[in-house]
Amino acid sequence: MEQSHFGVTPSGDSVAVFALQGADGMQMEAMTYGGIILSLEVPDGEGALEDVALGFDSLAAYTRDAYRSANPYFGAVIGRYGNRIDEGRFSVNGDTYTLATNNGPNHLHGGREGFDQVVWNAEPFHRADSVGLTLTHTSPDGHGGYPGRLDVTVTYTLAPGNELVIDYEATTTETTPVNLTQHSYFNLGGGDSESILDHRLKIHAEAYTPVDSTLIPIGEYRPVQDTPFDFTSFTPIGERIGAENRQIGIAGGYDHNFVLAREDSDSLRMAAEVYDPESGRLMTVRTTEPGLQFYSGNFLDGSFTSKSGAPYRQHAGFALETQHFPDSPNQADFPSTLLRPNETYRSRTVYGFSTPDSLNTGP
Ligand code: BGC
């Protein structure tokens, strides 16, 4: 574990970066600004380590206005509410709350000053077989328009078997919606691989939540069967991304919440698997959450450049954001995102990396 100074934010806060090394080879760099994962190196089929996370090599690249206004949220912790809230408005116990709108008419990923732009307190730790970083932050009462003070802990652990375990915990002083996630983009090809369209994706979901033209769910659980959203067996991401389909058209690709198959509410379940035939890398996503946003990097347009200066073009990376469903505060039929003062919010997601000899491509 190494800690170093990464830079100073425009408002004068000093930012540290931590380099973590897992027991089975994986390496990760994360910084206190936004809890952002800067790099994640995992072995390919030959054992060669490469960086599979999109990001930049300077703090300024993340804090400059051009980046913040287009915000693709590379590598960041997202809160208080991951994904969209319709027109930034919701009611709790009869009181209506108004949040910043930062994505057309909607509130996205915690608004203008979300957790992606906060400098977190960080404590590194070592255990017998793992290393990690505990990030803490207190979101003041009423911050950004949300009710209550929210105390948040996000823990990154590099566990044996090249697993990145992310644990989220939060408590509140007033009933408030909470939906925390992590917004890393991956390209399993590593380095400056240009596109994820050849990656094979499997999502353990029989339904997704279709959206209106502003990407707010219309309230329906729509079966994936016989649609471009059927990833119940491994399918190249690019195979149907240009299909004539209204939902694909609205988002310019995939930018949808999948309804994960659930046995019970609290256990860790397989949500998705992504395989890159080129490098032989397989990434698995397990989570306790009911939903998964699959975003195929549709809005990347080459205006941001990688650590080595290559442009991040459309579909340069994909994000698989474990979460409760978008706009849940306004959708009575979706699982509730309300956290009450006497409760503790807990959520866990595990990103696992391996290089299987053969891929079980069955359903
Ligand atoms: C959203 C996209 C958005 C991206 C970056 C994803 O979670 O669903 O619509 O462009 O985050 O902000």
mmCIF file of C-alpha atoms and ligand atoms in Angstrom:
data_model
loop_
_atom_site.group_PDB
_atom_site.id
_atom_site.type_symbol
_atom_site.label_atom_id
_atom_site.label_comp_id
_atom_site.label_asym_id
_atom_site.label_seq_id
_atom_site.Cartn_x
_atom_site.Cartn_y
_atom_site.Cartn_z
ATOM 1 C CA MET A 1 0.000 0.000 0.000
ATOM 2 C CA GLU A 2 1.430 3.320 -1.025
ATOM 3 C CA GLN A 3 -0.043 6.718 -0.366
ATOM 4 C CA SER A 4 0.974 9.835 -2.279
ATOM 5 C CA HIS A 5 -0.170 13.361 -2.956
ATOM 6 C CA PHE A 6 -2.192 13.616 -6.192
ATOM 7 C CA GLY A 7 -3.003 17.315 -6.327
ATOM 8 C CA VAL A 8 -5.144 20.126 -4.962
ATOM 9 C CA THR A 9 -8.778 20.753 -5.969
ATOM 10 C CA PRO A 10 -9.836 24.175 -7.326
ATOM 11 C CA SER A 11 -11.270 24.903 -3.850
ATOM 12 C CA GLY A 12 -7.918 24.175 -2.197
ATOM 13 C CA ASP A 13 -8.378 20.659 -0.794
ATOM 14 C CA SER A 14 -5.460 18.312 -0.939
ATOM 15 C CA VAL A 15 -6.113 14.950 -2.608
ATOM 16 C CA ALA A 16 -4.289 11.706 -1.884
ATOM 17 C CA VAL A 17 -3.967 8.650 -4.083
ATOM 18 C CA PHE A 18 -3.587 5.119 -2.732
ATOM 19 C CA ALA A 19 -2.001 2.251 -4.647
ATOM 20 C CA LEU A 20 -3.259 -1.150 -3.510
ATOM 21 C CA GLN A 21 -1.914 -4.544 -4.427
ATOM 22 C CA GLY A 22 -4.122 -7.631 -4.136
ATOM 23 C CA ALA A 23 -2.830 -11.050 -3.080
ATOM 24 C CA ASP A 24 -3.345 -12.576 -6.549
ATOM 25 C CA GLY A 25 -1.845 -9.818 -8.645
ATOM 26 C CA MET A 26 -4.540 -7.233 -9.212
ATOM 27 C CA GLN A 27 -3.604 -3.627 -8.528
ATOM 28 C CA MET A 28 -5.766 -0.606 -8.006
ATOM 29 C CA GLU A 29 -5.223 3.111 -7.605
ATOM 30 C CA ALA A 30 -7.968 5.168 -5.988
ATOM 31 C CA MET A 31 -8.036 8.778 -4.836
ATOM 32 C CA THR A 32 -9.864 10.665 -2.122
ATOM 33 C CA TYR A 33 -11.571 13.015 -4.635
ATOM 34 C CA GLY A 34 -14.819 11.277 -5.561
ATOM 35 C CA GLY A 35 -13.438 7.983 -4.226
ATOM 36 C CA ILE A 36 -12.431 7.654 -7.877
ATOM 37 C CA ILE A 37 -10.799 4.443 -9.062
ATOM 38 C CA LEU A 38 -8.035 5.734 -11.320
ATOM 39 C CA SER A 39 -6.760 2.405 -12.555
ATOM 40 C CA LEU A 40 -7.384 -1.289 -12.111
ATOM 41 C CA GLU A 41 -4.791 -3.695 -13.413
ATOM 42 C CA VAL A 42 -5.752 -7.331 -13.826
ATOM 43 C CA PRO A 43 -4.005 -10.246 -15.593
ATOM 44 C CA ASP A 44 -4.886 -11.437 -19.088
ATOM 45 C CA GLY A 45 -4.765 -15.059 -20.306
ATOM 46 C CA GLU A 46 -0.957 -14.874 -20.386
ATOM 47 C CA GLY A 47 -0.713 -13.322 -16.945
ATOM 48 C CA ALA A 48 0.088 -9.840 -18.265
ATOM 49 C CA LEU A 49 -1.309 -7.023 -16.140
ATOM 50 C CA GLU A 50 -3.168 -4.273 -17.930
ATOM 51 C CA ASP A 51 -5.330 -1.399 -16.833
ATOM 52 C CA VAL A 52 -9.002 -2.196 -17.552
ATOM 53 C CA ALA A 53 -10.530 0.968 -16.011
ATOM 54 C CA LEU A 54 -11.043 4.189 -17.942
ATOM 55 C CA GLY A 55 -9.590 7.287 -16.322
ATOM 56 C CA PHE A 56 -7.016 10.054 -16.323
ATOM 57 C CA ASP A 57 -3.582 10.569 -14.834
ATOM 58 C CA SER A 58 -4.058 13.995 -13.252
ATOM 59 C CA LEU A 59 -6.493 15.461 -10.746
ATOM 60 C CA ALA A 60 -7.027 18.514 -12.980
ATOM 61 C CA ALA A 61 -8.462 16.279 -15.696
ATOM 62 C CA TYR A 62 -11.289 15.352 -13.280
ATOM 63 C CA THR A 63 -11.902 18.782 -11.737
ATOM 64 C CA ARG A 64 -11.878 21.013 -14.819
ATOM 65 C CA ASP A 65 -15.164 22.561 -15.919
ATOM 66 C CA ALA A 66 -15.257 20.888 -19.346
ATOM 67 C CA TYR A 67 -15.149 17.493 -17.637
ATOM 68 C CA ARG A 68 -17.591 18.349 -14.848
ATOM 69 C CA SER A 69 -20.197 19.747 -17.213
ATOM 70 C CA ALA A 70 -20.129 16.718 -19.527
ATOM 71 C CA ASN A 71 -19.651 14.490 -16.489
ATOM 72 C CA PRO A 72 -19.155 10.858 -17.535
ATOM 73 C CA TYR A 73 -18.384 10.018 -13.841
ATOM 74 C CA PHE A 74 -15.290 7.926 -14.635
ATOM 75 C CA GLY A 75 -14.516 5.631 -11.695
ATOM 76 C CA ALA A 76 -16.482 7.644 -9.138
ATOM 77 C CA VAL A 77 -18.604 6.824 -6.124
ATOM 78 C CA ILE A 78 -22.145 7.963 -6.894
ATOM 79 C CA GLY A 79 -24.572 9.418 -4.341
ATOM 80 C CA ARG A 80 -26.743 10.357 -2.733
ATOM 81 C CA TYR A 81 -28.888 8.906 -5.516
ATOM 82 C CA GLY A 82 -27.373 6.926 -8.348
ATOM 83 C CA ASN A 83 -29.210 7.341 -11.650
ATOM 84 C CA ARG A 84 -32.089 9.699 -12.417
ATOM 85 C CA ILE A 85 -34.889 11.290 -10.415
ATOM 86 C CA ASP A 86 -37.656 12.720 -12.584
ATOM 87 C CA GLU A 87 -37.378 16.521 -12.680
ATOM 88 C CA GLY A 88 -35.348 16.335 -9.464
ATOM 89 C CA ARG A 89 -38.498 16.153 -7.351
ATOM 90 C CA PHE A 90 -39.930 13.668 -4.896
ATOM 91 C CA SER A 91 -42.051 13.571 -1.745
ATOM 92 C CA VAL A 92 -41.427 11.866 1.580
ATOM 93 C CA ASN A 93 -44.193 11.752 4.198
ATOM 94 C CA GLY A 94 -46.103 14.508 2.400
ATOM 95 C CA ASP A 95 -43.139 16.915 2.107
ATOM 96 C CA THR A 96 -41.877 17.688 -1.380
ATOM 97 C CA TYR A 97 -38.151 18.058 -2.016
ATOM 98 C CA THR A 98 -36.480 19.726 -4.994
ATOM 99 C CA LEU A 99 -33.002 18.726 -6.142
ATOM 100 C CA ALA A 100 -30.662 20.207 -8.746
ATOM 101 C CA THR A 101 -31.404 19.162 -12.319
ATOM 102 C CA ASN A 102 -28.157 18.406 -14.127
ATOM 103 C CA ASN A 103 -29.285 16.114 -16.949
ATOM 104 C CA GLY A 104 -31.899 17.763 -19.139
ATOM 105 C CA PRO A 105 -34.976 18.060 -16.939
ATOM 106 C CA ASN A 106 -33.739 15.426 -14.477
ATOM 107 C CA HIS A 107 -31.488 14.948 -11.472
ATOM 108 C CA LEU A 108 -28.633 12.526 -12.244
ATOM 109 C CA HIS A 109 -26.104 10.806 -9.948
ATOM 110 C CA GLY A 110 -26.511 13.111 -6.960
ATOM 111 C CA GLY A 111 -26.662 16.405 -8.840
ATOM 112 C CA ARG A 112 -24.136 19.146 -9.388
ATOM 113 C CA GLU A 113 -22.101 18.380 -6.273
ATOM 114 C CA GLY A 114 -22.525 14.677 -5.895
ATOM 115 C CA PHE A 115 -20.279 12.233 -4.056
ATOM 116 C CA ASP A 116 -18.125 12.044 -7.193
ATOM 117 C CA GLN A 117 -16.830 15.544 -6.380
ATOM 118 C CA VAL A 118 -16.376 15.268 -2.638
ATOM 119 C CA VAL A 119 -12.951 14.773 -1.033
ATOM 120 C CA TRP A 120 -13.479 11.690 1.140
ATOM 121 C CA ASN A 121 -11.630 10.793 4.324
ATOM 122 C CA ALA A 122 -9.606 7.669 3.645
ATOM 123 C CA GLU A 123 -8.120 4.978 5.894
ATOM 124 C CA PRO A 124 -6.141 2.179 4.273
ATOM 125 C CA PHE A 125 -6.201 -1.248 5.928
ATOM 126 C CA HIS A 126 -4.408 -4.600 5.694
ATOM 127 C CA ARG A 127 -5.948 -7.909 6.690
ATOM 128 C CA ALA A 128 -4.502 -11.417 6.539
ATOM 129 C CA ASP A 129 -5.401 -11.988 2.885
ATOM 130 C CA SER A 130 -6.700 -8.624 1.671
ATOM 131 C CA VAL A 131 -5.973 -4.901 1.517
ATOM 132 C CA GLY A 132 -8.345 -2.007 1.184
ATOM 133 C CA LEU A 133 -9.419 1.531 1.684
ATOM 134 C CA THR A 134 -12.248 2.825 3.837
ATOM 135 C CA LEU A 135 -13.750 6.080 2.603
ATOM 136 C CA THR A 136 -16.045 8.158 4.793
ATOM 137 C CA HIS A 137 -18.072 11.280 4.153
ATOM 138 C CA THR A 138 -20.810 13.202 5.919
ATOM 139 C CA SER A 139 -23.319 14.824 3.609
ATOM 140 C CA PRO A 140 -24.732 17.739 5.638
ATOM 141 C CA ASP A 141 -28.421 18.012 6.498
ATOM 142 C CA GLY A 142 -30.300 19.237 3.434
ATOM 143 C CA HIS A 143 -27.289 19.096 1.129
ATOM 144 C CA GLY A 144 -28.294 19.465 -2.518
ATOM 145 C CA GLY A 145 -31.935 19.517 -1.400
ATOM 146 C CA TYR A 146 -31.989 16.011 0.128
ATOM 147 C CA PRO A 147 -33.490 15.626 3.603
ATOM 148 C CA GLY A 148 -31.333 14.742 6.622
ATOM 149 C CA ARG A 149 -27.643 14.363 7.325
ATOM 150 C CA LEU A 150 -26.216 11.271 5.684
ATOM 151 C CA ASP A 151 -23.124 9.532 7.070
ATOM 152 C CA VAL A 152 -21.608 7.320 4.402
ATOM 153 C CA THR A 153 -18.870 4.700 4.373
ATOM 154 C CA VAL A 154 -17.624 3.093 1.182
ATOM 155 C CA THR A 155 -15.009 0.351 1.463
ATOM 156 C CA TYR A 156 -12.876 -0.977 -1.375
ATOM 157 C CA THR A 157 -11.276 -4.353 -0.631
ATOM 158 C CA LEU A 158 -8.937 -6.268 -2.908
ATOM 159 C CA ALA A 159 -9.744 -9.847 -1.942
ATOM 160 C CA PRO A 160 -8.122 -13.149 -2.964
ATOM 161 C CA GLY A 161 -9.035 -14.406 -6.441
ATOM 162 C CA ASN A 162 -8.633 -10.922 -7.959
ATOM 163 C CA GLU A 163 -11.876 -9.598 -6.559
ATOM 164 C CA LEU A 164 -12.715 -5.981 -5.884
ATOM 165 C CA VAL A 165 -15.329 -5.924 -3.127
ATOM 166 C CA ILE A 166 -17.243 -2.682 -2.630
ATOM 167 C CA ASP A 167 -19.265 -2.226 0.555
ATOM 168 C CA TYR A 168 -21.579 0.705 1.106
ATOM 169 C CA GLU A 169 -23.090 1.778 4.426
ATOM 170 C CA ALA A 170 -25.121 4.829 5.329
ATOM 171 C CA THR A 171 -27.209 6.231 8.157
ATOM 172 C CA THR A 172 -29.468 9.266 8.153
ATOM 173 C CA THR A 173 -31.054 11.708 10.570
ATOM 174 C CA GLU A 174 -34.242 11.993 8.475
ATOM 175 C CA THR A 175 -36.055 9.665 6.097
ATOM 176 C CA THR A 176 -34.404 10.122 2.717
ATOM 177 C CA PRO A 177 -33.815 8.250 -0.547
ATOM 178 C CA VAL A 178 -30.363 6.659 -0.888
ATOM 179 C CA ASN A 179 -29.000 4.743 -3.863
ATOM 180 C CA LEU A 180 -25.221 4.397 -3.884
ATOM 181 C CA THR A 181 -23.169 2.930 -6.697
ATOM 182 C CA GLN A 182 -19.766 2.937 -8.383
ATOM 183 C CA HIS A 183 -19.340 4.336 -11.868
ATOM 184 C CA SER A 184 -16.198 2.668 -13.204
ATOM 185 C CA TYR A 185 -16.050 2.114 -16.951
ATOM 186 C CA PHE A 186 -14.235 -0.996 -18.054
ATOM 187 C CA ASN A 187 -12.576 -2.147 -21.232
ATOM 188 C CA LEU A 188 -11.273 -5.660 -20.638
ATOM 189 C CA GLY A 189 -8.913 -5.293 -23.593
ATOM 190 C CA GLY A 190 -6.850 -3.027 -21.338
ATOM 191 C CA GLY A 191 -4.624 -0.086 -22.200
ATOM 192 C CA ASP A 192 -6.036 1.942 -25.035
ATOM 193 C CA SER A 193 -8.356 -0.709 -26.506
ATOM 194 C CA GLU A 194 -10.823 1.355 -28.455
ATOM 195 C CA SER A 195 -14.135 -0.408 -28.146
ATOM 196 C CA ILE A 196 -16.115 -2.814 -26.035
ATOM 197 C CA LEU A 197 -18.471 -3.844 -28.856
ATOM 198 C CA ASP A 198 -16.799 -7.262 -29.229
ATOM 199 C CA HIS A 199 -17.027 -8.038 -25.515
ATOM 200 C CA ARG A 200 -19.515 -10.827 -24.770
ATOM 201 C CA LEU A 201 -22.038 -9.847 -22.137
ATOM 202 C CA LYS A 202 -24.380 -11.944 -20.064
ATOM 203 C CA ILE A 203 -26.887 -10.281 -17.726
ATOM 204 C CA HIS A 204 -28.844 -12.365 -15.254
ATOM 205 C CA ALA A 205 -32.102 -10.548 -15.921
ATOM 206 C CA GLU A 206 -35.335 -11.541 -17.631
ATOM 207 C CA ALA A 207 -36.678 -7.980 -17.683
ATOM 208 C CA TYR A 208 -35.586 -4.372 -17.868
ATOM 209 C CA THR A 209 -37.231 -1.045 -17.126
ATOM 210 C CA PRO A 210 -37.945 0.813 -20.404
ATOM 211 C CA VAL A 211 -37.563 4.599 -20.348
ATOM 212 C CA ASP A 212 -39.136 7.757 -21.738
ATOM 213 C CA SER A 213 -37.220 10.156 -23.983
ATOM 214 C CA THR A 214 -35.384 11.620 -20.942
ATOM 215 C CA LEU A 215 -34.319 8.145 -19.701
ATOM 216 C CA ILE A 216 -36.817 8.039 -16.812
ATOM 217 C CA PRO A 217 -38.449 4.585 -16.416
ATOM 218 C CA ILE A 218 -42.041 4.498 -17.586
ATOM 219 C CA GLY A 219 -42.865 2.148 -14.718
ATOM 220 C CA GLU A 220 -42.988 -1.128 -16.621
ATOM 221 C CA TYR A 221 -40.933 -4.333 -16.254
ATOM 222 C CA ARG A 222 -40.532 -5.406 -19.885
ATOM 223 C CA PRO A 223 -39.370 -8.938 -20.755
ATOM 224 C CA VAL A 224 -35.996 -9.002 -22.540
ATOM 225 C CA GLN A 225 -36.953 -12.068 -24.550
ATOM 226 C CA ASP A 226 -36.867 -11.535 -28.337
ATOM 227 C CA THR A 227 -35.458 -8.019 -27.942
ATOM 228 C CA PRO A 228 -31.941 -6.511 -28.213
ATOM 229 C CA PHE A 229 -31.994 -6.464 -24.392
ATOM 230 C CA ASP A 230 -31.817 -10.245 -24.136
ATOM 231 C CA PHE A 231 -28.376 -10.923 -22.651
ATOM 232 C CA THR A 232 -29.463 -14.079 -20.851
ATOM 233 C CA SER A 233 -26.694 -15.881 -22.749
ATOM 234 C CA PHE A 234 -23.310 -14.421 -23.749
ATOM 235 C CA THR A 235 -23.821 -12.038 -26.694
ATOM 236 C CA PRO A 236 -21.448 -9.473 -28.227
ATOM 237 C CA ILE A 237 -22.407 -6.014 -26.947
ATOM 238 C CA GLY A 238 -22.263 -4.660 -30.494
ATOM 239 C CA GLU A 239 -24.421 -7.340 -32.091
ATOM 240 C CA ARG A 240 -27.741 -5.535 -31.698
ATOM 241 C CA ILE A 241 -26.636 -2.084 -30.569
ATOM 242 C CA GLY A 242 -27.682 -0.605 -33.910
ATOM 243 C CA ALA A 243 -31.014 -2.433 -33.984
ATOM 244 C CA GLU A 244 -34.156 -0.597 -34.908
ATOM 245 C CA ASN A 245 -35.648 -0.467 -31.488
ATOM 246 C CA ARG A 246 -37.199 2.551 -29.835
ATOM 247 C CA GLN A 247 -35.429 1.966 -26.505
ATOM 248 C CA ILE A 248 -32.018 1.622 -28.174
ATOM 249 C CA GLY A 249 -32.812 4.725 -30.221
ATOM 250 C CA ILE A 250 -33.666 6.855 -27.179
ATOM 251 C CA ALA A 251 -30.385 6.039 -25.462
ATOM 252 C CA GLY A 252 -28.120 5.792 -28.510
ATOM 253 C CA GLY A 253 -27.297 2.243 -27.386
ATOM 254 C CA TYR A 254 -27.732 0.576 -24.018
ATOM 255 C CA ASP A 255 -28.404 2.829 -21.035
ATOM 256 C CA HIS A 256 -31.002 0.818 -19.146
ATOM 257 C CA ASN A 257 -31.734 -0.704 -15.782
ATOM 258 C CA PHE A 258 -32.057 -4.487 -15.721
ATOM 259 C CA VAL A 259 -34.268 -6.225 -13.171
ATOM 260 C CA LEU A 260 -32.030 -8.856 -11.612
ATOM 261 C CA ALA A 261 -33.278 -12.332 -10.857
ATOM 262 C CA ARG A 262 -33.648 -12.521 -7.081
ATOM 263 C CA GLU A 263 -33.956 -15.410 -4.685
ATOM 264 C CA ASP A 264 -33.926 -13.401 -1.500
ATOM 265 C CA SER A 265 -33.185 -9.804 -0.843
ATOM 266 C CA ASP A 266 -29.851 -9.741 0.988
ATOM 267 C CA SER A 267 -27.628 -12.349 -0.597
ATOM 268 C CA LEU A 268 -24.916 -11.722 -3.132
ATOM 269 C CA ARG A 269 -26.096 -12.912 -6.544
ATOM 270 C CA MET A 270 -24.519 -13.075 -9.978
ATOM 271 C CA ALA A 271 -25.731 -10.039 -11.926
ATOM 272 C CA ALA A 272 -23.552 -9.999 -15.034
ATOM 273 C CA GLU A 273 -20.514 -11.516 -16.716
ATOM 274 C CA VAL A 274 -18.421 -9.921 -19.435
ATOM 275 C CA TYR A 275 -15.843 -11.777 -21.497
ATOM 276 C CA ASP A 276 -13.275 -10.298 -23.848
ATOM 277 C CA PRO A 277 -12.192 -13.041 -26.293
ATOM 278 C CA GLU A 278 -9.140 -11.017 -27.334
ATOM 279 C CA SER A 279 -7.467 -10.827 -23.907
ATOM 280 C CA GLY A 280 -9.231 -13.817 -22.348
ATOM 281 C CA ARG A 281 -10.369 -11.689 -19.410
ATOM 282 C CA LEU A 282 -13.691 -12.429 -17.753
ATOM 283 C CA MET A 283 -15.292 -9.982 -15.354
ATOM 284 C CA THR A 284 -18.123 -11.056 -13.088
ATOM 285 C CA VAL A 285 -20.439 -8.728 -11.187
ATOM 286 C CA ARG A 286 -22.182 -10.001 -8.074
ATOM 287 C CA THR A 287 -24.402 -7.802 -5.964
ATOM 288 C CA THR A 288 -26.998 -7.553 -3.223
ATOM 289 C CA GLU A 289 -28.849 -4.893 -5.269
ATOM 290 C CA PRO A 290 -32.036 -5.561 -7.267
ATOM 291 C CA GLY A 291 -30.969 -3.585 -10.361
ATOM 292 C CA LEU A 292 -28.094 -3.121 -12.773
ATOM 293 C CA GLN A 293 -27.635 -0.182 -15.127
ATOM 294 C CA PHE A 294 -25.876 -1.334 -18.264
ATOM 295 C CA TYR A 295 -24.418 1.710 -19.988
ATOM 296 C CA SER A 296 -22.488 1.135 -23.212
ATOM 297 C CA GLY A 297 -20.571 4.439 -23.162
ATOM 298 C CA ASN A 298 -22.905 6.000 -25.732
ATOM 299 C CA PHE A 299 -22.173 9.602 -24.837
ATOM 300 C CA LEU A 300 -18.371 9.310 -25.003
ATOM 301 C CA ASP A 301 -17.344 11.316 -28.057
ATOM 302 C CA GLY A 302 -13.549 11.485 -28.090
ATOM 303 C CA SER A 303 -13.347 14.766 -26.177
ATOM 304 C CA PHE A 304 -11.614 13.164 -23.172
ATOM 305 C CA THR A 305 -8.312 11.406 -23.578
ATOM 306 C CA SER A 306 -6.878 8.399 -21.789
ATOM 307 C CA LYS A 307 -3.854 8.202 -19.491
ATOM 308 C CA SER A 308 -1.668 7.858 -22.583
ATOM 309 C CA GLY A 309 -3.462 10.491 -24.652
ATOM 310 C CA ALA A 310 -5.787 8.328 -26.801
ATOM 311 C CA PRO A 311 -9.324 9.690 -27.231
ATOM 312 C CA TYR A 312 -12.149 7.888 -25.436
ATOM 313 C CA ARG A 313 -14.611 7.503 -28.278
ATOM 314 C CA GLN A 314 -18.161 6.168 -28.218
ATOM 315 C CA HIS A 315 -18.254 2.660 -26.682
ATOM 316 C CA ALA A 316 -14.638 2.904 -25.429
ATOM 317 C CA GLY A 317 -15.874 1.420 -22.161
ATOM 318 C CA PHE A 318 -18.948 -0.008 -20.497
ATOM 319 C CA ALA A 319 -20.372 0.563 -17.023
ATOM 320 C CA LEU A 320 -22.352 -1.957 -14.992
ATOM 321 C CA GLU A 321 -23.772 0.021 -12.085
ATOM 322 C CA THR A 322 -25.414 -2.020 -9.349
ATOM 323 C CA GLN A 323 -28.314 -0.097 -7.874
ATOM 324 C CA HIS A 324 -31.953 0.240 -6.969
ATOM 325 C CA PHE A 325 -34.057 1.251 -9.950
ATOM 326 C CA PRO A 326 -33.915 4.770 -11.411
ATOM 327 C CA ASP A 327 -36.537 7.235 -10.174
ATOM 328 C CA SER A 328 -37.679 4.893 -7.386
ATOM 329 C CA PRO A 329 -38.693 7.834 -5.142
ATOM 330 C CA ASN A 330 -41.481 8.535 -7.689
ATOM 331 C CA GLN A 331 -42.392 4.952 -8.580
ATOM 332 C CA ALA A 332 -44.495 3.236 -5.947
ATOM 333 C CA ASP A 333 -44.108 -0.203 -7.566
ATOM 334 C CA PHE A 334 -40.286 -0.193 -7.546
ATOM 335 C CA PRO A 335 -38.369 -1.485 -4.498
ATOM 336 C CA SER A 336 -38.115 1.373 -2.010
ATOM 337 C CA THR A 337 -34.939 3.446 -1.698
ATOM 338 C CA LEU A 338 -36.017 5.191 1.497
ATOM 339 C CA LEU A 339 -33.634 5.018 4.441
ATOM 340 C CA ARG A 340 -35.078 5.821 7.859
ATOM 341 C CA PRO A 341 -33.243 7.251 10.869
ATOM 342 C CA ASN A 342 -33.240 3.958 12.815
ATOM 343 C CA GLU A 343 -31.911 1.908 9.875
ATOM 344 C CA THR A 344 -28.532 1.243 8.259
ATOM 345 C CA TYR A 345 -28.228 1.160 4.493
ATOM 346 C CA ARG A 346 -26.009 -1.747 3.405
ATOM 347 C CA SER A 347 -25.080 -2.819 -0.077
ATOM 348 C CA ARG A 348 -22.301 -4.974 -1.489
ATOM 349 C CA THR A 349 -20.969 -5.473 -5.012
ATOM 350 C CA VAL A 350 -18.085 -7.698 -6.068
ATOM 351 C CA TYR A 351 -16.258 -7.284 -9.375
ATOM 352 C CA GLY A 352 -14.254 -10.450 -10.034
ATOM 353 C CA PHE A 353 -11.560 -10.895 -12.698
ATOM 354 C CA SER A 354 -10.331 -14.184 -14.088
ATOM 355 C CA THR A 355 -9.119 -15.815 -17.307
ATOM 356 C CA PRO A 356 -11.074 -19.038 -17.781
ATOM 357 C CA ASP A 357 -9.751 -21.702 -20.180
ATOM 358 C CA SER A 358 -13.161 -21.980 -21.715
ATOM 359 C CA LEU A 359 -16.337 -20.032 -21.351
ATOM 360 C CA ASN A 360 -19.608 -21.600 -20.410
ATOM 361 C CA THR A 361 -21.760 -19.799 -22.924
ATOM 362 C CA GLY A 362 -25.025 -21.475 -21.948
ATOM 363 C CA PRO A 363 -27.916 -19.673 -20.306
HETATM 364 C C1 BGC B 1 -26.219 7.022 -17.171
HETATM 365 C C2 BGC B 1 -25.915 7.634 -18.514
HETATM 366 C C3 BGC B 1 -24.932 8.731 -18.308
HETATM 367 C C4 BGC B 1 -23.705 8.155 -17.645
HETATM 368 C C5 BGC B 1 -22.689 9.173 -17.355
HETATM 369 C C6 BGC B 1 -24.969 6.462 -16.639
HETATM 370 O O1 BGC B 1 -25.196 5.873 -15.402
HETATM 371 O O2 BGC B 1 -27.238 6.066 -17.241
HETATM 372 O O3 BGC B 1 -27.076 8.143 -19.113
HETATM 373 O O4 BGC B 1 -24.584 9.360 -19.503
HETATM 374 O O5 BGC B 1 -24.070 7.523 -16.460
HETATM 375 O O6 BGC B 1 -23.243 10.210 -16.662
#
